[in-house]
mmCIF file of C-alpha atoms in Angstrom:
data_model
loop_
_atom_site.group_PDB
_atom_site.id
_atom_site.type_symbol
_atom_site.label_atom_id
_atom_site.label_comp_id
_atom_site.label_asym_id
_atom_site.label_seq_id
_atom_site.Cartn_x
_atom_site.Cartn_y
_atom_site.Cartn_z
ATOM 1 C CA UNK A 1 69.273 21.703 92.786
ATOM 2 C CA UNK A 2 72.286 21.186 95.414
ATOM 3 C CA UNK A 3 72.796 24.334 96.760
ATOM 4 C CA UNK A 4 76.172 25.597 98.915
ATOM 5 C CA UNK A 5 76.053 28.105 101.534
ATOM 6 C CA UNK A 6 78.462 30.124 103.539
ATOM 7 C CA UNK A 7 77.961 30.918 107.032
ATOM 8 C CA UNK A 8 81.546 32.575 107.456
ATOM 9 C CA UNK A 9 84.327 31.849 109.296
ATOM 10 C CA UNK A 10 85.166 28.757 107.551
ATOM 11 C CA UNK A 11 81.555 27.191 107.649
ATOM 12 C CA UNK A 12 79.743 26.082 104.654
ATOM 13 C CA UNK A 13 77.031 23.888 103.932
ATOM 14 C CA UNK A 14 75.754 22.068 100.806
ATOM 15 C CA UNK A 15 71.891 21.398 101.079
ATOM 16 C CA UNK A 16 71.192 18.988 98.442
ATOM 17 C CA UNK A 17 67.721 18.617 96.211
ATOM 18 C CA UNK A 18 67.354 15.508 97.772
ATOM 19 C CA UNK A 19 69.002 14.084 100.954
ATOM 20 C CA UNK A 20 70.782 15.125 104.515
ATOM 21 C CA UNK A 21 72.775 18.766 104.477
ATOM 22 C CA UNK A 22 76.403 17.979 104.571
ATOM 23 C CA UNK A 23 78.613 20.958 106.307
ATOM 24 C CA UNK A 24 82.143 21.734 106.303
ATOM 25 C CA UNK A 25 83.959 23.917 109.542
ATOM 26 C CA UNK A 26 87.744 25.040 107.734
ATOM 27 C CA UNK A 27 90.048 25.881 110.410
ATOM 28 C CA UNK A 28 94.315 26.168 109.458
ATOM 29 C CA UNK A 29 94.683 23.113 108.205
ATOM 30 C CA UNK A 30 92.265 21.085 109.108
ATOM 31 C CA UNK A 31 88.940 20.442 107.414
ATOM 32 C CA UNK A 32 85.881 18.896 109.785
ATOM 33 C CA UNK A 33 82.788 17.825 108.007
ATOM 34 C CA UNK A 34 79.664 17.090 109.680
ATOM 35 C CA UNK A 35 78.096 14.319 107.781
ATOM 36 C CA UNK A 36 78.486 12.587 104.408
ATOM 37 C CA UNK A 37 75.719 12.876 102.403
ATOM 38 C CA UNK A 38 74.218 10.347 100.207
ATOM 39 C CA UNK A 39 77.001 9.224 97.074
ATOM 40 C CA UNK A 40 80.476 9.706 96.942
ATOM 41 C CA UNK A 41 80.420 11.734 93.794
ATOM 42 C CA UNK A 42 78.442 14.765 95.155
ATOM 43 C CA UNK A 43 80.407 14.737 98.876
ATOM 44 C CA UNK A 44 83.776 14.954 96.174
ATOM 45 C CA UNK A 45 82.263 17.900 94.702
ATOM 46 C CA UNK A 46 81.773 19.402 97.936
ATOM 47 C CA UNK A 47 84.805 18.535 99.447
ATOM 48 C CA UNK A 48 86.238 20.657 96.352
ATOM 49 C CA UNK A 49 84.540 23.733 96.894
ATOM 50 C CA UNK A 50 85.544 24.049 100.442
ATOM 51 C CA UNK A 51 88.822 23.016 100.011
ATOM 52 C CA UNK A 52 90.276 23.227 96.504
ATOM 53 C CA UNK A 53 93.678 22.812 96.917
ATOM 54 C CA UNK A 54 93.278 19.328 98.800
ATOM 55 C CA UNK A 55 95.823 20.479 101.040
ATOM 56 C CA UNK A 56 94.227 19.808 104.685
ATOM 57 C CA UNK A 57 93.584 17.018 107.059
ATOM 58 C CA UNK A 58 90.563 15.547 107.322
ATOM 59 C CA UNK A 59 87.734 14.616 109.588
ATOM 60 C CA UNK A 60 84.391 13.294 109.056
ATOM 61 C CA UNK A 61 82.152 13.231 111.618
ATOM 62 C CA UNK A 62 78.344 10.593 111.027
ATOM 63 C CA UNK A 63 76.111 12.124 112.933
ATOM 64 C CA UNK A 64 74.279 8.836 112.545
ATOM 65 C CA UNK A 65 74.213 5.311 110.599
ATOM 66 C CA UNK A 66 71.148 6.170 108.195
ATOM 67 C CA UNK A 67 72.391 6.027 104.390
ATOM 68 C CA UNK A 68 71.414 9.638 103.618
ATOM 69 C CA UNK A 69 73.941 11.173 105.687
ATOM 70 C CA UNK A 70 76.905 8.374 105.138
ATOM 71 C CA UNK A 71 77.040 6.898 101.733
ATOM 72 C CA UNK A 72 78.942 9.555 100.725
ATOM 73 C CA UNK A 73 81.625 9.625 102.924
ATOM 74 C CA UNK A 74 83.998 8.036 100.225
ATOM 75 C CA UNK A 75 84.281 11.096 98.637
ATOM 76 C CA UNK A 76 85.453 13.069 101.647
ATOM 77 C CA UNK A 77 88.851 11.413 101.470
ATOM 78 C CA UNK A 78 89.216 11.254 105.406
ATOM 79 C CA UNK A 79 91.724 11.125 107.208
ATOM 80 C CA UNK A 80 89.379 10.099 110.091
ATOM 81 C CA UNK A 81 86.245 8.945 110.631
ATOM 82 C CA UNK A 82 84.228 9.516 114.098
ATOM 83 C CA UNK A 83 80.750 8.338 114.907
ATOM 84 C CA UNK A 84 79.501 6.650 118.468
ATOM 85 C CA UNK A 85 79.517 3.079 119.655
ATOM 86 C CA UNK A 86 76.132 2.467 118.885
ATOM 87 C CA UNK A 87 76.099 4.275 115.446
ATOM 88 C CA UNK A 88 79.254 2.056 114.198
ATOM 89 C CA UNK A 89 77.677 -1.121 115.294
ATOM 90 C CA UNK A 90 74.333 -0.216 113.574
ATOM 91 C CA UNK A 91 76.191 0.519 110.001
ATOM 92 C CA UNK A 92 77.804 -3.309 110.668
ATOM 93 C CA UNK A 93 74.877 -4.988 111.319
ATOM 94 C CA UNK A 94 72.238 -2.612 109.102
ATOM 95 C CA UNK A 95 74.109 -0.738 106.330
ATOM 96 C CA UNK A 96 73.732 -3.346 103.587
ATOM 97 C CA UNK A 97 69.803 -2.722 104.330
ATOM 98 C CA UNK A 98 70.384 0.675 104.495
ATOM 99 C CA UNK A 99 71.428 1.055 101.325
ATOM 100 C CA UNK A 100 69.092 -1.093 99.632
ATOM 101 C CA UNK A 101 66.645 1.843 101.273
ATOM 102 C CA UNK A 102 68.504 4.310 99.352
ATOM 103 C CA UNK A 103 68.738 3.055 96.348
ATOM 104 C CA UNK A 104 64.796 2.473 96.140
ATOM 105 C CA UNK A 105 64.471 6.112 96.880
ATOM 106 C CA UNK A 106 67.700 7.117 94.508
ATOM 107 C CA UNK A 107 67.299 4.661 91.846
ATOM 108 C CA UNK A 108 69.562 7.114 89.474
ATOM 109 C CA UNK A 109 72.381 6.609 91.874
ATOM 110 C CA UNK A 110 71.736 2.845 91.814
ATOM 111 C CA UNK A 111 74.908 1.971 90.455
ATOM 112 C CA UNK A 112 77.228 4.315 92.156
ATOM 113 C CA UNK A 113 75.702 3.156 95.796
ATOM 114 C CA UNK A 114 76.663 -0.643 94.467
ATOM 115 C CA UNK A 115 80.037 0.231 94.301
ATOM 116 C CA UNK A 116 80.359 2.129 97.123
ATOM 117 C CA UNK A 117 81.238 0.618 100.456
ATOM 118 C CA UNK A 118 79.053 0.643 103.906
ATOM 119 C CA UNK A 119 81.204 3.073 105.647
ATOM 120 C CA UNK A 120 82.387 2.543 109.409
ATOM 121 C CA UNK A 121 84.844 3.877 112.104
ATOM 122 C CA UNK A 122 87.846 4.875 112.354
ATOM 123 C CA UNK A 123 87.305 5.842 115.847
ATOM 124 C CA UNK A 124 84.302 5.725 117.974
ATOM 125 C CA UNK A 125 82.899 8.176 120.759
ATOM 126 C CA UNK A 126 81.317 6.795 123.657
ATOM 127 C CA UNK A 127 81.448 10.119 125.480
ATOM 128 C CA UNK A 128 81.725 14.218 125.044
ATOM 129 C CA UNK A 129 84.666 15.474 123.233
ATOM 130 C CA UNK A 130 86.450 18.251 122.649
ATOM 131 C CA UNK A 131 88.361 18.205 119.295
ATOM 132 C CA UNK A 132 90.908 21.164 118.650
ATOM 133 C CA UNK A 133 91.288 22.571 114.906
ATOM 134 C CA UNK A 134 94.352 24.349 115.630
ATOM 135 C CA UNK A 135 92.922 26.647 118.562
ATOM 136 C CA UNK A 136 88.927 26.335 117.511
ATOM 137 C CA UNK A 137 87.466 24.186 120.006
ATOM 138 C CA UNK A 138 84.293 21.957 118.144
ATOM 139 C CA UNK A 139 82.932 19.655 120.892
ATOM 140 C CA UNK A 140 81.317 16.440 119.859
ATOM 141 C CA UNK A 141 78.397 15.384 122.369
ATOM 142 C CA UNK A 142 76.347 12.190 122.107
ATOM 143 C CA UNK A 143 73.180 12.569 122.845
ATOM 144 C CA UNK A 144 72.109 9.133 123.375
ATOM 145 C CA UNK A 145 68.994 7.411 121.679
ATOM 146 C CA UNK A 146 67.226 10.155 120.241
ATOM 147 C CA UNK A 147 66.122 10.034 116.300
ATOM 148 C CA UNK A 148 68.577 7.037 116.383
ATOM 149 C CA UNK A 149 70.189 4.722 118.911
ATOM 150 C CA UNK A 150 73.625 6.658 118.449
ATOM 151 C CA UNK A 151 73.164 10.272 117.425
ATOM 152 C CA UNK A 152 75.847 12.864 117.523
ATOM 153 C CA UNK A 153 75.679 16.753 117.524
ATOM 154 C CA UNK A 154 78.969 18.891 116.709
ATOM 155 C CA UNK A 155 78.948 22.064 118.760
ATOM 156 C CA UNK A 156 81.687 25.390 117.050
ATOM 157 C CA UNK A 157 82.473 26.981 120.462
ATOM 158 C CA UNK A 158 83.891 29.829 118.126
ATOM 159 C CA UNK A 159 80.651 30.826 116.536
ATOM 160 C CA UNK A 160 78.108 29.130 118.886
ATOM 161 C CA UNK A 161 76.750 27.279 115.736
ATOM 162 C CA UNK A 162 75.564 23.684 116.510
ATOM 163 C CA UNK A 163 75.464 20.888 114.070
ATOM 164 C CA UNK A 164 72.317 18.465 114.876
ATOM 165 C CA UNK A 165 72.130 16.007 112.263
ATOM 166 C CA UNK A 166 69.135 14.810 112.647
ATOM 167 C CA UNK A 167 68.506 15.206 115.985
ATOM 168 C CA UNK A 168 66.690 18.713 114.202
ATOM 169 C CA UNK A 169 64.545 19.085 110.770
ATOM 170 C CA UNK A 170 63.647 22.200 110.229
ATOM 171 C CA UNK A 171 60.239 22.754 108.053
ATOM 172 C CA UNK A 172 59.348 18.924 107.746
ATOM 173 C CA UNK A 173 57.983 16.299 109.783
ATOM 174 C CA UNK A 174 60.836 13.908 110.987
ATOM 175 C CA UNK A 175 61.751 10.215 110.691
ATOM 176 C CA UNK A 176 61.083 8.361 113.556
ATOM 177 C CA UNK A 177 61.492 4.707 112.256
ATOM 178 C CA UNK A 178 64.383 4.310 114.951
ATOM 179 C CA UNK A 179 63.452 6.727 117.465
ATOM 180 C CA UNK A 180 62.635 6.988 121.132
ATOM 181 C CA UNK A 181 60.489 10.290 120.913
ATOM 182 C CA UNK A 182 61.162 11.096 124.814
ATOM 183 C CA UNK A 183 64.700 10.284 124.089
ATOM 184 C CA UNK A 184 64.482 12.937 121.779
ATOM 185 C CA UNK A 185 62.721 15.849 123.277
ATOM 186 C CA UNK A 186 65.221 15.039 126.423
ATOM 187 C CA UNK A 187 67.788 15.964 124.083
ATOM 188 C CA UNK A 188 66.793 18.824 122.684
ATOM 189 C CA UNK A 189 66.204 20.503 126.243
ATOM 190 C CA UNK A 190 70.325 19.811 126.715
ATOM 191 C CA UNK A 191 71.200 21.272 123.373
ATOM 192 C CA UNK A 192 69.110 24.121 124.289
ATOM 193 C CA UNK A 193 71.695 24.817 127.123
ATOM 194 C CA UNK A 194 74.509 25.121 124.980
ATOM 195 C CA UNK A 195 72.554 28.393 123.903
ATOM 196 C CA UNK A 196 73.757 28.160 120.429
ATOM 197 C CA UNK A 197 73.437 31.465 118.184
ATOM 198 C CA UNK A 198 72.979 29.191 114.696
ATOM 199 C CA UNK A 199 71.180 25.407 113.746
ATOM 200 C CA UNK A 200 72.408 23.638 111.266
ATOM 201 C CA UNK A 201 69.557 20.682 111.252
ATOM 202 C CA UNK A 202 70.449 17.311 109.169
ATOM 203 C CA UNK A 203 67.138 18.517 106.596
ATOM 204 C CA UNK A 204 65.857 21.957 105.933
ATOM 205 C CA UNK A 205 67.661 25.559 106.428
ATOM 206 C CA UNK A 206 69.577 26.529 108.883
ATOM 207 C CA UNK A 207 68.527 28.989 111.652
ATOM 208 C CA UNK A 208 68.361 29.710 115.212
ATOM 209 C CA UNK A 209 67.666 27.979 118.773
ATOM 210 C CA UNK A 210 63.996 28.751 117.763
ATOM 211 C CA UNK A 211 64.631 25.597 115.463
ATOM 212 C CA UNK A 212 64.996 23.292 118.711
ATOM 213 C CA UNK A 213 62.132 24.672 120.260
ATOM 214 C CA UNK A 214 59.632 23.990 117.452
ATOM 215 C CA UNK A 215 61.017 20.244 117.524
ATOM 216 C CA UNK A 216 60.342 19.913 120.961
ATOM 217 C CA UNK A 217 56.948 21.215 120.340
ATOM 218 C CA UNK A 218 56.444 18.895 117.409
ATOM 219 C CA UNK A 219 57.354 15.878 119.221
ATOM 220 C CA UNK A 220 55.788 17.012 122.086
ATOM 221 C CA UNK A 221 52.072 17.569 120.441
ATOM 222 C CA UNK A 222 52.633 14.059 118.191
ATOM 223 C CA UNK A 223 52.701 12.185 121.344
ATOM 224 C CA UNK A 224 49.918 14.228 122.544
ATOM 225 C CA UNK A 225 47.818 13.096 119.802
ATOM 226 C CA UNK A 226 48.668 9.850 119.416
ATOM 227 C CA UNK A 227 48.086 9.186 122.833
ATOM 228 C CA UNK A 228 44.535 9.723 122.431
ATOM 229 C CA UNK A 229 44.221 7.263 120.123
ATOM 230 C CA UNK A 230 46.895 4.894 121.078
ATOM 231 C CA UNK A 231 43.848 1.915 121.339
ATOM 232 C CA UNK A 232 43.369 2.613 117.875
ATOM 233 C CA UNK A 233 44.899 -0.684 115.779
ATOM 234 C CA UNK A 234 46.850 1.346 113.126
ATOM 235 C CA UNK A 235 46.561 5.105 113.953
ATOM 236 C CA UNK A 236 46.974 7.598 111.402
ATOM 237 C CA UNK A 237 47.222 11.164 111.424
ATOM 238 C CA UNK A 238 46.642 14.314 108.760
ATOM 239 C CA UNK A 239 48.238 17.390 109.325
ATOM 240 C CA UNK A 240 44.300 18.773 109.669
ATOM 241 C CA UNK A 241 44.805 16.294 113.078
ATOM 242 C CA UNK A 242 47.864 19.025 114.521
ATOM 243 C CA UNK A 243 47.517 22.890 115.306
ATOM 244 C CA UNK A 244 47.662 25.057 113.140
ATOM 245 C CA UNK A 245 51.264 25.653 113.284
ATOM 246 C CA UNK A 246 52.233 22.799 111.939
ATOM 247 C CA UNK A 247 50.061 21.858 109.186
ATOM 248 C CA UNK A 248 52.612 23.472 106.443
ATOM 249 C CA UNK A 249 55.248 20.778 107.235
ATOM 250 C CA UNK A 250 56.802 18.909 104.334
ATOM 251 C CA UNK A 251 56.412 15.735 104.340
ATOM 252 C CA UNK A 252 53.607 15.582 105.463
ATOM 253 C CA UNK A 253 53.067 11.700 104.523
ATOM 254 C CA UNK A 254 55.561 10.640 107.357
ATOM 255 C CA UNK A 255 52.742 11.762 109.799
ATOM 256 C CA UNK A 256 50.763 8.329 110.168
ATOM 257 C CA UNK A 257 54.448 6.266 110.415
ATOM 258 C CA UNK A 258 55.160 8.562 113.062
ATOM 259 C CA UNK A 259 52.041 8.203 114.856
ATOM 260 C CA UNK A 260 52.312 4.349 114.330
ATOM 261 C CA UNK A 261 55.993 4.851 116.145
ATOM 262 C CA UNK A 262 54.963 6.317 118.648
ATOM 263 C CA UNK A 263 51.646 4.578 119.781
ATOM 264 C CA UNK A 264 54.330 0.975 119.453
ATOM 265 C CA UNK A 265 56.518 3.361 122.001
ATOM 266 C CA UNK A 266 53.187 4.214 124.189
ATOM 267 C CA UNK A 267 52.129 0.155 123.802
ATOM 268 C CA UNK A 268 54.862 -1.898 123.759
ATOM 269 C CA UNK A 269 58.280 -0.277 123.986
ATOM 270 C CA UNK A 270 61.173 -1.234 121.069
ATOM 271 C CA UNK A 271 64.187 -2.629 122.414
ATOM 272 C CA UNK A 272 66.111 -4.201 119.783
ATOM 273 C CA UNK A 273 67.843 -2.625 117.366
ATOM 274 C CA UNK A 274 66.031 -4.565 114.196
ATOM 275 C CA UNK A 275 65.775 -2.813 110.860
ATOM 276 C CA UNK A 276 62.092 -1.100 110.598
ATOM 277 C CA UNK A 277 60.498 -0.229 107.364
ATOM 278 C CA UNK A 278 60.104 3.426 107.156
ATOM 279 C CA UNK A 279 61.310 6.758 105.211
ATOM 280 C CA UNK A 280 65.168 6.138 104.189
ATOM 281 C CA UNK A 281 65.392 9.955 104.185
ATOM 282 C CA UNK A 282 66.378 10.453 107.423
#
């Protein structure tokens, strides 16, 4: 069941059953959302809650180009669209594919995804920026290649509540079917210096810093482990294979693709930017 959740001071977030968490900052008359979500038809009925009287102008902000956090960015109605170089050039060259994923994973939204359009640009971010919702400063920091080539985060200076997309899951084991997994944990240690109060992670609840500190470890301990068996020819990994700590992840099935990721990383490094089969939800 989609669930919407208000973090005051103009923040809310809808955390679907199934897909990215979508969240909206309010602010005069401006309305900022931090992602799109996965059809049209539910980002409309969010868009609604947060704003029912339509009356504002509009950003939407793709953290990154996989189709759970953009197909629904239709339903937004933005005024503007922002997303990085590298994330806009990966929804030309691999959104058809993308949502082909999708639909094999949403096959009851098969025929609204065929209709909908692969979203792009409006304008693209190549470095940090500082957007102003009439006096509330939300900076907009690429990260660079970190669960994707072009991730984004979206930083409230007001509330000290940072936006990850999927640069954080919180209580599952992540996607790393375009990743660079030392990317990543370099990224997290410069989020953690922005000493945010709140998380908002692109799947699971939102919480504190603590949230990415246990990705660091995650990452951190999968590349650990897979480095000891990085001459195996496909390595796999249980979650009986990781500490304790993390053995009640969900989703606990991406483990061996992750493994497989990173061992490819540890063998022969991934340089191009071709579509890999993986987990769509993410």
């Amino acid at each position: 069941m989609d669930t919407v959740t208000s973090l005051g001071s103009g923040i809310a977030v809808l955390t679907p059953a199934a897909g990215s968490n979508v969240s909206a900052i309010a602010h005069e008359a401006t309305l900022l959302f931090v992602d799109a979500g996965t059809v049209p038809s539910a980002s409309r009925l969010f868009r609604s809650s947060v704003a029912p009287d339509g009356a504002h102008s509009t950003i939407a902000l793709l953290t990154h180009h996989h189709a759970d956090h953009v197909f629904g960015a239709a339903g937004l109605k933005a005024d503007r669209v922002l997303a990085t170089d590298a994330t806009d050039a990966l929804l030309g060259a691999r959104g058809d594919s993308e949502r082909e994923h999708l639909t094999r994973a949403m096959p009851g939204a098969a025929e609204e995804l065929a209709a909908t359009a692969v979203p792009r640009a409006t304008e693209t971010i190549s470095a940090p920026l500082d957007l102003d919702l009439g006096g509330r400063t939300i900076s907009l920091i690429p990260v660079g290649h970190a669960h994707t080539p072009g991730d984004l985060v979206a930083f409230d200076r007001s509330t000290k509540t940072l936006f990850t997309g999927d640069v954080a899951f919180n209580g599952l084991v992540p996607v790393l079917r375009d990743a660079d997994s030392l990317g990543w944990i370099r990224a997290l240690h410069e989020l953690l210096r922005l000493e945010p109060d709140r998380v908002v992670p692109g799947h699971g609840p939102v919480g504190g810093a603590d949230i990415l500190n246990q990705m660091i470890d995650l990452l951190e301990t999968l590349r650990a482990v897979v480095t000891g068996r990085v001459q195996d020819a496909e390595p796999s990994l249980e979650p009986a294979d990781l500490p304790e700590r993390f053995r009640g992840l969900a989703r606990a099935e991406r483990l061996t693709p992750a493994a497989r990721h990173i061992a490819n990383e540890l063998t022969a490094p991934h340089t191009d930017d071709t579509p890999t089969k993986g987990d769509t939800n993410g």
